[in-house]
Each structure stands twice: as C-alpha cells, then as structure tokens.
Amino acid sequence: MRGMEPSTLGVLVLETARGERTYWLAARGEPEHEPPVLDWRTAPLADPFFRTAPGEPYVVDAGERSLEGRVIARSLVIRGELVGEHARPRPAPPPGPATQRALLPVLDADQQRAVDLADDVSLVVDGEAGVGKTLVALYRVAALARRAHEQRRRFRALVLVPTEGLRRLVSLLAERLEIPRLEIATIESWLVERARQAFPGLPERTSDGARAQVIALKRHPAVRAVLGAVKKQRKPRRFLLHLFGERVLLERVAAAAQLPARAVAETLAHTRAQFESTTERANRHVDADRLVALDGRRLDAGTPAEDAESFDAEDAPVLFELARRGALAVAPGLASYDHIVVDEAQLRAPMELAAIGDALVRPCAPPDGGAARSGGAGPYSGGTVTLAGDHRQATDDTAYFTGWPAARGELPVPAGAWHDITLAVSYRSVPAIADFARAPHVPSEPPPDPAVWATACSGPFEQAAALCWHLAALVARDPWRQIAVIARTPEHARRLHGELARGVDPELVLDGDFRFQPGIVVTTAAAVAGLEFDAVVIPDLTPAFYPATPELARALYVAATRARDWLWLVTPDAWSPLIDPPDSSRPDPASPRS
C-alpha cells in the first residue's frame, strides 16, 4: 500500500463466480492495489468480513447488481501478525429460565418493611444499583392506593423519573401492579408542562441550545439569594428577563456557585436570544410554506436565533420559587397529589425538588372535597413523598446534590415524618460485575466463564470486527438476551451504530424509546439510568472518553451496573485512567481478558 503500512489490516478471502478472490480491508480504500484494498467503513463488499462466518454464503447489494458468493476465510493482521477470529465470549447463562425475569419478584424483608410504612410517612430509599429502589417505590404506591380504596378516600399518585427509557419501564411495572390513576412522567417534561399551566403566556417552545454553563448557573441554589433584587413584574417572562439578563445579578450567582466568568456571558447571550422574535414571526406576512428550510426544519434551527421565543426547562423551578415568595400568581386548577415518587432523586437540583413539593396535597384540609382519612389513620396530614436514589450515582454535578437531609428539607413534609432506609442486597448484577463497579480493576488472569471481560484493540477497525463477531456469536447462542452497547456520548453512539450495523442488526436508542426486547441496542450512559440488561458492552474506555474525573467515575459505575450477567469492557486505544488494566501493556487481541 502507498504510504504508511496500517497497524491493522483485514484479510477477506471469497469464493465468487469468477473464482477465489482476496481483498484487504483498511481505513482507506485503494481499488487499484493488488490485492484490492476496501475501505472497511464504507465499501459494500466489506460487509461479509463483519457479517458472514467462514463457510457461509453472502449476498451484497452493490447498487444496480448483487454480488454473491461464499466466505472462505476472514482474519486480521495486527502490527504484522496474523490473528484469526477473536475467541468467542462465553458468558454463563443466568440461573433459571430467562423468562422468569418478566415476573414481579417477591420482596425481601427490608424491602417489605419500606412498603408497609404508615400512610403518613415519607420515605427515602437509598442503595447501590440493583437493590430494587424503583420496585420498592412502586410497591409502596400500590399499597397506599389499596389502603385508600379500602378506606374510601381519594388517592392520586405521581411517579417522576429522569429519562424516557425509565418512564417506559416504570409504566410496564405499574401495569403489572395494577395501580389505578397513576401518573408517570419524566421530571423535565412534567415541570415544563406544569409551569405552562401555572403561568399562562410562557412560550410554546423550550430551548434546545442552552449551554452547560447556562444550565449549571440556572440550577444553582444561589439563584434564590438574588430573587429579592429582581424588580416585580406582572408577567413571568419579564421576571426571567430581569433575572437572567442582568449582569450584576448573574455575577453574584456565578461567584456563589464558583462558576467561570463565561457562565455569565453565555447566560446573557442566551437570554437575549430567547427574547428575540423568530424568523417566522418577523416574516409572518410571507406564505407559511415558504418559511421552512429545505431539510424541513425551522428557519432558525442551527443559527444564533434558534432559541428565539423559547424558555428553558430550568426556568420552571425558578418561577415556582417566585410564586412561593408571593411575587407571581399561580393559575388555579393545578393537580395535587397524595403521594409523589421521585426516582433517581440524587439528580434533582434543590429548586426542582421544591417545585415538585408544591404539587403535594397540603395538610389540614381534605383535597378536592374528599373525606378525611379514616379507619384509624387519624386526621388528614397532607401528601407524602418517596425519594429513591443512590448517592453513589450523583452523576450530574449541576444537580448540586449534598445529601438526603438537604433533599428532604426542600419538601413540605415535617422533619419527623420521614423514614430513611438503605437497601443492601443487590439483585441485578452478578458479584463479579458488582465488584468491578465498586473498584474498576481487571485481573490479568480470567476466571472460568468470566462475567467481566476486557479487550484492548489496536484501533477502531479491530474494535468493530471484535464487536461484530462476538455479538453475532452471542446472539446466535443466546437469542433471548437483551444486550446494550453503552457509549459515552450520542455522537459516538451514532458512529458505533453505523459500524456495528455492518455485522449485526443493532437498534440505535437515544430518545429513551427502549422496547425491552431481545436484541442489541446502542445507547448512551445518560439514557440508561434505572434500566438493566442481560449483557452490557462499554466500548469507549479511553482516556478521551473517560478521563479521571469524579463525574465520569460515577458515569462508569452507572453504565457497568446496568449489566445482569455479563460486562464487556473495550478500548480501541489505551485504557481510561479510571480502569486498573490487566498486568500487561496490551492484551493479546485474540484473547479478550477479564
């Protein structure tokens, strides 16, 4: 090949109608080379290398014609050394039939004690991944609903979760528990919708372009300290303009929050953009069908004006904070709840918890004309709360989580009406995975049927081949498995999905649209909070994707603990400093090690 010899080269030998043909695969195609070199990412004829095992027939769609034949051999040449197909991963099957996992489990004694607490007690249920926090919260809602029905009193409950994927899972569990009149929503969407109901006149759009520093500033509790300095306004949006459009106030917040100066500049620019008119409004005299870009998007999308006439999800808790101080009126008719569950509560900022608490039924008066509590439960005492979470999974630094006492203090529940419980027994991950999550260390010698594998590859090409070959073999052997490939970022997830699609049939899930069915999904660490899968692959454990920061250490913990039976750690480069790698500079690429 011209220029530098690639460190990783694929060799594909095919039986075709014209006889036996050999192709090389590399990062750059050279069809005039002998043998021809295919671009492993884009060449149609590279598909059999990833998808078809030796001895099997292949069919490749090459535009106007199809190419057919049989794969004779496929292998990798890594740094001049011929390497056959990687050793097949052989995770041990879980005990008992896999179908048993679809059934609701029986609670252990500690879980049951949390469920059986008195009706007027609020609960904090803490514990590491897999101990059943979400399940306990839902069982408690079911128990409270049953008691309310027996006592002929109203009961309305709300479950708030951080992601759409977890909302779908909770909905499935709630159906099996037959909980009546249960509202389930993602926290952000619920807060935004409630703010629109409470404060008429808010924009129909929420912002898509708020930067990380803007979000960090708006979620910080230091915002509370400057609200008294904001001029009183009749319209909610004018409050937001004065609060987040005044440099002096923002500098006070940024100083208290120890945010950089750019947080102030970015918030000012973002706020100014939100109060500009959209291009569509400025040109409302033009036919509507002409005010759409060629790609079907809004004219302002991707421009500095993309957030015109919008507000941020982070603005909603601020508006409710102003309402509690009497600076804003709240429209009547907002729903109130007898019990609210906040799942993954360690991800919620203080003002968000306070806004959620505003939706609780207030004490001393029966809600909606309903009867006071009866049956020996005493007078009506207001709504109750379940906070479920894991302080180890406080992966969002902009939530400013400082512990459960502070979280409880944001809610209108008397201090003496709380019960805290820490669940200690994990029912999700096998011990080897749980041990790795607590202390990420990969031993140099793999145990029999290892639950944790580690593979260091020479680059993206070797990694793509390893993932395709291994996962295809695993799906063929265990077609019932739910397998998640968890990337760090959406951009990397999209790229991995394209590479894996050459050899297997993965589904890309970035919006929480999980179906919880057998097969392979490619997703992100942020999308899988509270979820679980039979097998998990973490494919980007490099210093670039996982540098040594506390936030990413917690993100790695979350990703690893989504796995029930098998965890595969992969890097196309050096290992992340968060991982204590095997006792060698680079494992044998033909032998993934655990």
Coordinates of C-alpha atoms in Angstrom, one line a residue:
M1 CA 0.0 0.0 0.0
R2 CA 1.1 3.5 -0.7
G3 CA 2.5 5.5 2.3
M4 CA 2.5 4.1 5.8
E5 CA 1.5 0.5 6.4
P6 CA -1.6 0.3 8.5
S7 CA -1.2 -1.2 12.0
T8 CA -4.5 -3.2 11.5
L9 CA -5.4 -4.8 8.2
G10 CA -8.3 -7.1 7.4
V11 CA -8.0 -10.1 5.0
L12 CA -11.1 -11.4 3.3
V13 CA -11.0 -14.5 1.0
L14 CA -14.1 -15.0 -1.1
E15 CA -15.3 -17.7 -3.5
T16 CA -17.0 -15.9 -6.3
A17 CA -18.4 -16.7 -9.7
R18 CA -15.0 -15.7 -11.2
G19 CA -13.1 -17.9 -8.8
E20 CA -11.3 -17.2 -5.5
R21 CA -10.6 -13.6 -4.7
T22 CA -8.7 -12.0 -1.9
Y23 CA -9.3 -8.5 -0.5
W24 CA -7.6 -6.4 2.1
L25 CA -9.6 -4.0 4.4
A26 CA -8.1 -0.8 5.8
A27 CA -9.1 2.7 6.7
R28 CA -8.6 3.9 3.1
G29 CA -9.6 2.1 0.0
E30 CA -7.2 1.5 -2.9
P31 CA -9.1 -0.5 -5.6
E32 CA -6.0 -0.4 -7.9
H33 CA -3.8 -2.1 -5.4
E34 CA -3.2 -5.9 -5.7
P35 CA -5.0 -7.3 -3.9
P36 CA -7.7 -4.6 -3.9
V37 CA -8.0 -2.6 -0.6
L38 CA -11.5 -1.9 0.6
D39 CA -12.5 0.9 2.9
W40 CA -13.8 -1.0 5.9
R41 CA -16.3 1.6 6.9
T42 CA -18.0 2.2 3.5
A43 CA -17.2 -0.5 0.9
P44 CA -20.3 -2.7 0.3
L45 CA -18.0 -5.7 -0.3
A46 CA -16.6 -5.3 3.2
D47 CA -19.9 -6.4 4.7
P48 CA -19.1 -10.2 4.5
F49 CA -16.0 -9.5 6.6
F50 CA -18.1 -8.4 9.5
R51 CA -21.4 -10.3 9.0
T52 CA -20.6 -13.7 7.4
A53 CA -18.7 -16.5 9.0
P54 CA -16.3 -18.7 7.0
G55 CA -18.1 -21.3 5.0
E56 CA -21.3 -19.3 4.8
P57 CA -22.8 -17.7 1.7
Y58 CA -23.1 -13.9 1.3
V59 CA -25.1 -11.5 -0.8
V60 CA -24.1 -7.9 -1.1
D61 CA -26.2 -5.2 -2.7
A62 CA -23.8 -3.2 -4.8
G63 CA -26.2 -0.7 -6.3
E64 CA -27.7 -2.0 -9.6
R65 CA -26.4 -5.5 -9.1
S66 CA -25.9 -8.1 -6.3
L67 CA -22.7 -9.8 -5.5
E68 CA -22.9 -13.4 -4.3
G69 CA -20.5 -16.0 -3.2
R70 CA -19.1 -17.8 -0.1
V71 CA -16.7 -16.6 2.6
I72 CA -13.6 -18.8 2.7
A73 CA -11.7 -17.0 5.4
R74 CA -11.5 -13.7 7.3
S75 CA -8.8 -12.6 9.6
L76 CA -6.9 -9.6 10.9
V77 CA -3.3 -8.6 10.6
I78 CA -2.3 -6.6 13.6
R79 CA 1.1 -5.0 13.5
G80 CA 2.3 -7.6 11.0
E81 CA 0.9 -10.6 13.0
L82 CA -1.9 -12.7 11.5
V83 CA -4.7 -13.1 14.0
G84 CA -7.7 -15.3 13.5
E85 CA -11.2 -14.6 14.7
H86 CA -11.3 -13.5 18.3
A87 CA -12.1 -16.1 21.0
R88 CA -15.8 -16.3 21.4
P89 CA -17.2 -14.7 24.6
R90 CA -18.9 -17.4 26.7
P91 CA -20.9 -15.7 29.5
A92 CA -22.5 -18.2 31.7
P93 CA -26.3 -18.3 31.3
P94 CA -28.2 -16.9 34.3
P95 CA -29.7 -19.4 36.8
G96 CA -33.2 -20.4 35.9
P97 CA -35.2 -19.7 32.7
A98 CA -34.7 -16.2 31.4
T99 CA -38.4 -15.8 31.1
Q100 CA -38.7 -15.7 34.8
R101 CA -37.3 -12.2 34.8
A102 CA -40.5 -10.8 33.4
L103 CA -42.4 -11.7 36.6
L104 CA -42.7 -9.4 39.6
P105 CA -40.3 -10.5 42.3
V106 CA -41.1 -11.2 45.9
L107 CA -39.7 -8.5 48.1
D108 CA -37.2 -9.3 50.8
A109 CA -37.8 -8.3 54.5
D110 CA -36.1 -4.9 54.3
Q111 CA -37.9 -4.0 51.1
Q112 CA -41.3 -5.1 52.5
R113 CA -40.7 -3.0 55.7
A114 CA -40.4 0.1 53.5
V115 CA -43.6 -0.8 51.6
D116 CA -45.5 -1.3 54.9
L117 CA -44.7 2.0 56.5
A118 CA -47.7 4.1 57.7
D119 CA -49.6 6.2 55.2
D120 CA -48.5 9.5 56.7
V121 CA -44.7 8.6 56.5
S122 CA -42.5 9.8 53.7
L123 CA -39.6 7.6 52.6
V124 CA -36.0 7.9 51.5
V125 CA -34.9 4.6 50.0
D126 CA -31.1 4.6 49.2
G127 CA -28.9 1.9 47.9
E128 CA -26.5 1.0 45.2
A129 CA -27.5 -0.2 41.7
G130 CA -29.8 -3.3 41.6
V131 CA -31.1 -3.3 45.1
G132 CA -34.7 -2.6 44.0
K133 CA -35.3 1.0 44.8
T134 CA -37.7 1.7 42.0
L135 CA -39.5 -1.6 42.6
V136 CA -40.0 -0.7 46.3
A137 CA -41.3 2.7 45.4
L138 CA -43.9 1.2 43.1
Y139 CA -44.9 -1.5 45.6
R140 CA -45.4 1.3 48.2
V141 CA -47.6 3.3 45.8
A142 CA -49.6 0.1 45.2
A143 CA -50.0 -0.5 48.9
L144 CA -51.0 3.2 49.6
A145 CA -53.6 3.0 46.7
R146 CA -55.0 -0.2 48.1
R147 CA -55.4 1.2 51.6
A148 CA -57.0 4.4 50.3
H149 CA -59.5 2.3 48.4
E150 CA -60.3 0.3 51.4
Q151 CA -60.8 3.5 53.5
R152 CA -62.9 5.1 50.7
R153 CA -60.7 8.2 50.3
R154 CA -59.1 9.8 47.4
F155 CA -55.6 8.7 46.3
R156 CA -53.8 10.3 43.4
A157 CA -50.1 9.4 42.9
L158 CA -47.3 10.7 40.6
V159 CA -44.1 9.0 39.7
L160 CA -41.3 11.2 38.3
V161 CA -38.3 9.7 36.6
P162 CA -35.2 11.2 34.9
T163 CA -35.4 9.5 31.4
E164 CA -37.9 8.4 28.9
G165 CA -36.5 4.9 29.0
L166 CA -37.1 4.6 32.7
R167 CA -40.6 6.1 32.3
R168 CA -41.4 3.2 29.9
L169 CA -40.0 0.6 32.2
V170 CA -42.0 2.0 35.2
S171 CA -45.1 2.1 33.1
L172 CA -44.7 -1.7 32.4
L173 CA -44.2 -2.4 36.1
A174 CA -47.1 -0.2 37.2
E175 CA -49.4 -2.1 34.8
R176 CA -48.4 -5.4 36.4
L177 CA -49.1 -4.0 39.8
E178 CA -52.5 -2.7 38.7
I179 CA -52.0 0.7 40.3
P180 CA -55.1 2.9 39.5
R181 CA -54.9 6.5 38.4
L182 CA -51.1 6.6 38.4
E183 CA -49.4 9.4 36.5
I184 CA -45.9 8.7 35.3
A185 CA -43.7 11.3 33.7
T186 CA -40.2 12.5 33.1
I187 CA -39.3 15.2 35.6
E188 CA -38.3 17.8 33.0
S189 CA -41.4 17.4 30.8
W190 CA -43.7 17.4 33.9
L191 CA -42.1 20.6 35.3
V192 CA -42.3 22.4 32.0
E193 CA -46.0 21.4 31.4
R194 CA -46.9 22.4 35.0
A195 CA -45.2 25.7 34.6
R196 CA -47.2 26.4 31.4
Q197 CA -50.4 25.6 33.3
A198 CA -49.4 27.8 36.3
F199 CA -48.1 30.8 34.4
P200 CA -50.1 31.5 31.2
G201 CA -48.1 33.2 28.5
L202 CA -45.0 31.1 28.5
P203 CA -43.6 30.3 25.1
E204 CA -44.7 27.1 23.4
R205 CA -41.1 26.1 22.8
T206 CA -38.4 25.1 25.2
S207 CA -34.9 25.8 24.4
D208 CA -32.6 23.4 22.6
G209 CA -29.4 25.5 22.7
A210 CA -28.7 26.2 26.4
R211 CA -25.1 25.5 27.0
A212 CA -23.8 23.6 30.0
Q213 CA -22.7 26.7 31.9
V214 CA -26.1 28.3 31.4
I215 CA -27.8 25.2 32.8
A216 CA -25.3 25.0 35.7
L217 CA -26.0 28.6 36.7
K218 CA -29.8 28.4 36.5
R219 CA -29.9 25.2 38.6
H220 CA -27.7 26.5 41.4
P221 CA -29.4 27.3 44.7
A222 CA -27.6 30.6 44.8
V223 CA -30.2 31.9 42.3
R224 CA -32.5 32.1 45.4
A225 CA -30.3 34.7 47.0
V226 CA -30.8 37.3 44.2
L227 CA -34.6 36.8 43.6
G228 CA -35.4 39.6 46.1
A229 CA -33.4 42.0 44.0
V230 CA -35.5 41.4 40.8
K231 CA -38.0 44.1 40.0
K232 CA -41.5 43.0 40.5
Q233 CA -43.2 42.2 37.2
R234 CA -46.7 41.2 36.1
K235 CA -45.6 38.7 33.5
P236 CA -43.5 35.7 34.4
R237 CA -41.2 36.1 31.4
R238 CA -40.3 39.6 32.4
F239 CA -39.0 38.2 35.7
L240 CA -36.8 35.8 33.8
L241 CA -35.5 38.6 31.6
H242 CA -34.6 40.8 34.6
L243 CA -33.1 37.9 36.5
F244 CA -31.0 36.3 33.7
G245 CA -30.5 39.4 31.7
E246 CA -28.8 41.5 34.4
R247 CA -25.1 41.1 34.6
V248 CA -24.8 42.2 38.2
L249 CA -27.2 39.6 39.4
L250 CA -25.6 36.9 37.3
E251 CA -22.2 37.7 38.6
R252 CA -23.4 37.3 42.2
V253 CA -24.9 33.9 41.3
A254 CA -21.7 32.8 39.4
A255 CA -19.5 33.9 42.3
A256 CA -21.5 31.9 44.9
A257 CA -21.6 28.9 42.6
Q258 CA -17.9 29.2 41.7
L259 CA -18.7 29.2 38.0
P260 CA -16.4 30.7 35.5
A261 CA -16.9 34.2 34.0
R262 CA -18.1 32.6 30.7
A263 CA -21.2 31.3 32.5
V264 CA -22.3 34.9 32.9
A265 CA -21.6 35.9 29.3
E266 CA -23.2 32.8 27.9
T267 CA -26.4 33.3 30.1
L268 CA -26.7 36.9 29.0
A269 CA -26.3 36.0 25.3
H270 CA -28.7 33.0 25.7
T271 CA -31.4 35.2 27.4
R272 CA -31.1 37.9 24.8
A273 CA -31.7 35.3 22.1
Q274 CA -34.8 33.9 23.8
F275 CA -36.4 37.3 23.8
E276 CA -35.9 37.9 20.1
S277 CA -38.6 37.2 17.6
T278 CA -38.4 34.1 15.4
T279 CA -37.8 34.5 11.7
E280 CA -41.2 33.0 11.1
R281 CA -42.8 35.8 13.3
A282 CA -40.7 38.5 11.7
N283 CA -41.9 37.3 8.3
R284 CA -45.4 36.3 9.1
H285 CA -46.7 38.2 6.1
V286 CA -44.9 35.5 3.9
D287 CA -46.7 32.3 3.0
A288 CA -46.1 29.7 5.7
D289 CA -44.9 27.0 3.3
R290 CA -42.0 29.3 2.3
L291 CA -40.9 29.7 5.9
V292 CA -39.4 26.2 6.1
A293 CA -35.8 25.2 5.3
L294 CA -35.1 22.7 2.6
D295 CA -34.5 20.0 5.2
G296 CA -37.9 20.6 6.8
R297 CA -36.5 22.3 9.9
R298 CA -37.4 25.7 11.3
L299 CA -35.5 28.6 9.6
D300 CA -33.8 29.5 12.9
A301 CA -32.6 25.9 13.6
G302 CA -28.8 25.8 13.9
T303 CA -28.5 29.6 13.9
P304 CA -27.8 32.0 16.7
A305 CA -31.6 32.7 16.7
E306 CA -32.6 29.1 17.2
D307 CA -33.8 29.8 20.8
A308 CA -35.9 32.9 19.9
E309 CA -39.2 32.9 21.7
S310 CA -38.4 30.0 24.0
F311 CA -37.8 29.3 27.7
D312 CA -35.6 26.8 29.4
A313 CA -36.8 23.8 31.4
E314 CA -34.5 25.2 34.2
D315 CA -36.7 28.3 34.3
A316 CA -39.7 26.4 35.6
P317 CA -38.4 25.8 39.1
V318 CA -37.4 29.4 39.3
L319 CA -40.9 30.6 38.5
F320 CA -42.4 28.3 41.2
E321 CA -39.8 29.7 43.6
L322 CA -41.0 33.2 42.8
A323 CA -44.6 32.1 43.3
R324 CA -43.8 30.7 46.8
R325 CA -42.4 34.2 47.7
G326 CA -45.6 35.9 46.5
A327 CA -44.0 37.6 43.6
L328 CA -46.1 35.7 41.0
A329 CA -49.7 34.4 41.0
V330 CA -50.3 30.8 40.1
A331 CA -53.3 30.0 37.9
P332 CA -55.9 27.9 39.6
G333 CA -56.7 24.3 38.8
L334 CA -53.3 22.7 39.1
A335 CA -53.3 19.0 40.0
S336 CA -52.3 18.0 43.5
Y337 CA -51.1 14.6 44.6
D338 CA -51.4 12.5 47.7
H339 CA -48.1 10.7 47.0
I340 CA -45.1 11.6 44.8
V341 CA -42.2 9.3 43.9
V342 CA -39.0 11.0 42.7
D343 CA -36.8 8.3 41.2
E344 CA -33.1 8.9 40.9
A345 CA -33.7 11.8 43.2
Q346 CA -29.9 12.5 43.6
L347 CA -30.1 14.0 40.1
R348 CA -32.5 16.7 41.1
A349 CA -31.5 20.3 42.0
P350 CA -32.8 21.9 45.2
M351 CA -35.3 24.2 43.4
E352 CA -36.6 21.3 41.3
L353 CA -37.4 19.3 44.5
A354 CA -39.1 22.4 45.9
A355 CA -41.2 22.8 42.8
I356 CA -42.2 19.1 43.0
G357 CA -43.1 19.6 46.6
D358 CA -45.6 22.4 45.6
A359 CA -47.7 19.7 43.9
L360 CA -48.3 17.8 47.2
V361 CA -51.7 17.9 48.8
R362 CA -51.5 20.4 51.7
P363 CA -52.3 19.2 55.3
C364 CA -55.3 20.0 57.4
A365 CA -57.8 20.1 54.6
P366 CA -59.2 17.2 52.6
P367 CA -58.3 17.5 48.9
D368 CA -61.0 18.1 46.2
G369 CA -63.7 17.8 48.9
G370 CA -62.7 14.3 49.7
A371 CA -63.3 12.7 53.1
A372 CA -60.7 12.9 55.8
R373 CA -58.6 9.9 56.5
S374 CA -60.5 7.3 58.4
G375 CA -60.1 3.7 59.6
G376 CA -57.9 4.7 62.5
A377 CA -55.4 6.6 60.3
G378 CA -56.1 9.9 62.1
P379 CA -56.9 13.3 60.6
Y380 CA -55.7 14.1 57.1
S381 CA -52.0 15.1 57.3
G382 CA -51.0 16.1 53.8
G383 CA -49.3 14.4 50.9
T384 CA -46.3 12.1 51.3
V385 CA -43.1 11.5 49.2
T386 CA -40.8 8.7 48.3
L387 CA -37.3 9.8 47.3
A388 CA -35.5 6.9 45.6
G389 CA -31.8 7.1 44.6
D390 CA -28.2 6.3 45.2
H391 CA -25.8 8.9 46.4
R392 CA -23.0 7.0 44.5
Q393 CA -24.8 7.7 41.3
A394 CA -24.9 11.5 41.7
T395 CA -23.6 11.8 38.1
D396 CA -24.8 15.3 37.4
D397 CA -22.7 17.9 39.1
T398 CA -25.3 20.6 38.2
A399 CA -27.8 19.0 40.5
Y400 CA -25.7 20.2 43.5
F401 CA -26.8 17.2 45.5
T402 CA -25.4 17.4 49.0
G403 CA -27.1 14.5 50.7
W404 CA -30.5 13.3 51.7
P405 CA -31.1 15.6 54.7
A406 CA -30.8 18.6 52.3
A407 CA -33.1 17.0 49.8
R408 CA -35.7 16.3 52.4
G409 CA -35.5 19.9 53.5
E410 CA -36.8 21.1 50.1
L411 CA -40.1 19.3 50.5
P412 CA -43.1 20.5 52.6
V413 CA -43.0 17.3 54.8
P414 CA -42.4 17.7 58.6
A415 CA -38.9 16.6 59.6
G416 CA -40.4 13.9 62.0
A417 CA -42.5 12.4 59.2
W418 CA -39.6 10.8 57.3
H419 CA -38.2 7.3 57.4
D420 CA -34.8 6.5 55.8
I421 CA -33.8 3.1 54.7
T422 CA -30.7 1.8 52.9
L423 CA -31.2 -1.4 50.9
A424 CA -28.0 -3.5 50.9
V425 CA -28.7 -6.6 48.9
S426 CA -28.3 -6.3 45.1
Y427 CA -30.5 -8.5 42.9
R428 CA -29.3 -7.3 39.5
S429 CA -25.6 -7.8 38.8
V430 CA -23.7 -11.0 39.5
P431 CA -20.9 -10.5 42.1
A432 CA -18.1 -10.0 39.7
I433 CA -19.8 -7.1 38.0
A434 CA -20.8 -5.5 41.2
D435 CA -17.2 -5.8 42.5
F436 CA -15.9 -4.2 39.3
A437 CA -18.3 -1.3 39.6
R438 CA -17.2 -0.5 43.1
A439 CA -13.5 -0.9 42.3
P440 CA -12.8 -0.9 38.5
H441 CA -10.0 -3.4 38.3
V442 CA -9.5 -6.0 35.6
P443 CA -7.5 -9.0 36.7
S444 CA -4.8 -10.3 34.3
E445 CA -6.0 -14.0 34.6
P446 CA -9.5 -14.7 33.5
P447 CA -11.6 -16.9 35.7
P448 CA -13.7 -19.7 34.2
D449 CA -16.8 -18.4 32.5
P450 CA -15.9 -14.8 33.4
A451 CA -18.7 -12.3 33.9
V452 CA -16.3 -9.4 33.2
W453 CA -14.2 -9.3 30.0
A454 CA -11.7 -6.7 28.9
T455 CA -10.4 -6.2 25.4
A456 CA -7.8 -3.7 24.3
C457 CA -7.8 -3.2 20.5
S458 CA -5.3 -1.7 18.1
G459 CA -7.8 0.8 16.8
P460 CA -11.4 1.3 15.6
F461 CA -11.2 -1.3 12.9
E462 CA -10.1 -4.1 15.2
Q463 CA -12.7 -3.0 17.7
A464 CA -15.5 -3.0 15.1
A465 CA -14.5 -6.5 14.0
A466 CA -14.4 -7.8 17.6
L467 CA -17.7 -6.3 18.5
C468 CA -19.5 -7.6 15.3
W469 CA -18.0 -11.1 15.6
H470 CA -18.5 -11.5 19.3
L471 CA -22.0 -10.1 19.5
A472 CA -23.2 -12.1 16.4
A473 CA -22.0 -15.3 18.1
L474 CA -23.6 -14.3 21.4
V475 CA -27.0 -13.5 19.8
A476 CA -26.9 -16.8 17.9
R477 CA -26.2 -18.8 21.1
D478 CA -28.5 -16.8 23.4
P479 CA -31.2 -15.2 21.3
W480 CA -33.2 -14.2 24.4
R481 CA -30.5 -11.8 25.7
Q482 CA -31.0 -8.1 25.9
I483 CA -27.7 -6.5 25.1
A484 CA -26.8 -2.8 25.5
V485 CA -23.8 -1.2 23.9
I486 CA -23.4 1.9 26.1
A487 CA -21.4 4.8 24.5
R488 CA -20.4 7.9 26.4
T489 CA -21.9 10.4 24.0
P490 CA -24.7 10.5 21.4
E491 CA -22.2 11.3 18.7
H492 CA -20.1 8.2 19.5
A493 CA -23.3 6.1 19.8
R494 CA -24.3 7.1 16.2
R495 CA -20.8 6.2 14.9
L496 CA -20.8 2.9 16.7
H497 CA -24.2 2.0 15.5
G498 CA -23.1 2.5 11.9
E499 CA -20.0 0.3 12.4
L500 CA -22.0 -2.4 14.2
A501 CA -24.7 -2.4 11.5
R502 CA -22.1 -3.9 9.2
G503 CA -22.1 -7.2 11.1
V504 CA -25.2 -7.3 13.3
D505 CA -28.6 -5.6 13.4
P506 CA -28.5 -3.1 16.3
E507 CA -31.1 -0.6 17.2
L508 CA -30.0 3.0 18.0
V509 CA -31.9 4.4 21.0
L510 CA -31.0 8.0 22.0
D511 CA -34.5 9.2 23.0
G512 CA -35.4 6.6 25.5
D513 CA -37.5 4.5 23.1
F514 CA -36.5 1.2 24.6
R515 CA -38.7 -1.8 23.8
F516 CA -37.1 -4.2 26.4
Q517 CA -37.0 -7.0 23.9
P518 CA -34.2 -9.4 23.0
G519 CA -31.5 -8.0 20.7
I520 CA -28.8 -5.3 20.6
V521 CA -29.3 -1.6 21.3
V522 CA -26.7 1.1 21.0
T523 CA -27.4 3.9 23.5
T524 CA -25.7 6.3 25.9
A525 CA -24.8 6.3 29.6
A526 CA -27.2 9.2 30.2
A527 CA -30.2 7.2 28.7
V528 CA -29.9 4.1 30.8
A529 CA -30.3 5.3 34.4
G530 CA -32.5 2.9 36.3
L531 CA -32.5 0.3 33.5
E532 CA -31.0 -3.1 33.3
F533 CA -29.9 -5.5 30.5
D534 CA -28.6 -9.1 30.4
A535 CA -25.3 -8.0 28.9
V536 CA -23.6 -4.6 28.6
V537 CA -20.7 -3.5 26.4
I538 CA -18.8 -0.3 27.3
P539 CA -16.9 0.3 24.0
D540 CA -15.0 3.5 24.6
L541 CA -13.0 3.2 27.8
T542 CA -10.3 5.5 26.6
P543 CA -8.7 8.5 28.3
A544 CA -10.5 10.8 25.9
F545 CA -14.0 9.5 26.7
Y546 CA -13.4 8.6 30.3
P547 CA -10.8 10.9 31.8
A548 CA -10.2 10.7 35.6
T549 CA -13.0 12.9 36.9
P550 CA -15.4 12.2 39.8
E551 CA -18.4 12.7 37.5
L552 CA -17.2 10.2 34.9
A553 CA -16.2 7.7 37.5
R554 CA -19.8 7.8 38.6
A555 CA -21.0 7.6 35.0
L556 CA -18.8 4.5 34.5
Y557 CA -20.4 3.0 37.7
V558 CA -23.9 3.6 36.3
A559 CA -23.0 2.0 32.9
A560 CA -21.4 -1.0 34.4
T561 CA -24.2 -1.7 36.9
R562 CA -26.8 -1.9 34.1
A563 CA -25.5 -5.5 33.4
R564 CA -27.0 -8.5 35.0
D565 CA -24.8 -11.4 33.8
W566 CA -22.0 -10.2 31.6
L567 CA -20.0 -7.0 31.2
W568 CA -17.5 -6.4 28.3
L569 CA -15.1 -3.6 28.6
V570 CA -13.5 -2.5 25.3
T571 CA -11.0 0.2 24.3
P572 CA -9.6 1.0 20.8
D573 CA -6.7 2.8 22.5
A574 CA -5.1 3.0 25.9
W575 CA -7.2 2.2 28.9
S576 CA -9.0 5.0 30.7
P577 CA -7.2 6.1 33.9
L578 CA -10.4 5.1 35.7
I579 CA -9.6 1.5 34.9
D580 CA -6.9 -0.6 36.6
P581 CA -6.0 -2.6 33.5
P582 CA -4.6 -6.1 33.2
D583 CA -0.9 -6.5 34.1
S584 CA 0.3 -6.0 30.6
S585 CA 0.7 -3.1 28.3
R586 CA -1.8 -4.6 25.8
P587 CA -3.7 -7.8 26.0
D588 CA -3.5 -10.4 23.2
P589 CA -6.1 -9.1 20.7
A590 CA -7.2 -12.7 20.1
S591 CA -8.0 -13.3 23.7
P592 CA -10.3 -10.9 25.5
R593 CA -9.3 -10.9 29.1
S594 CA -11.2 -10.3 32.3

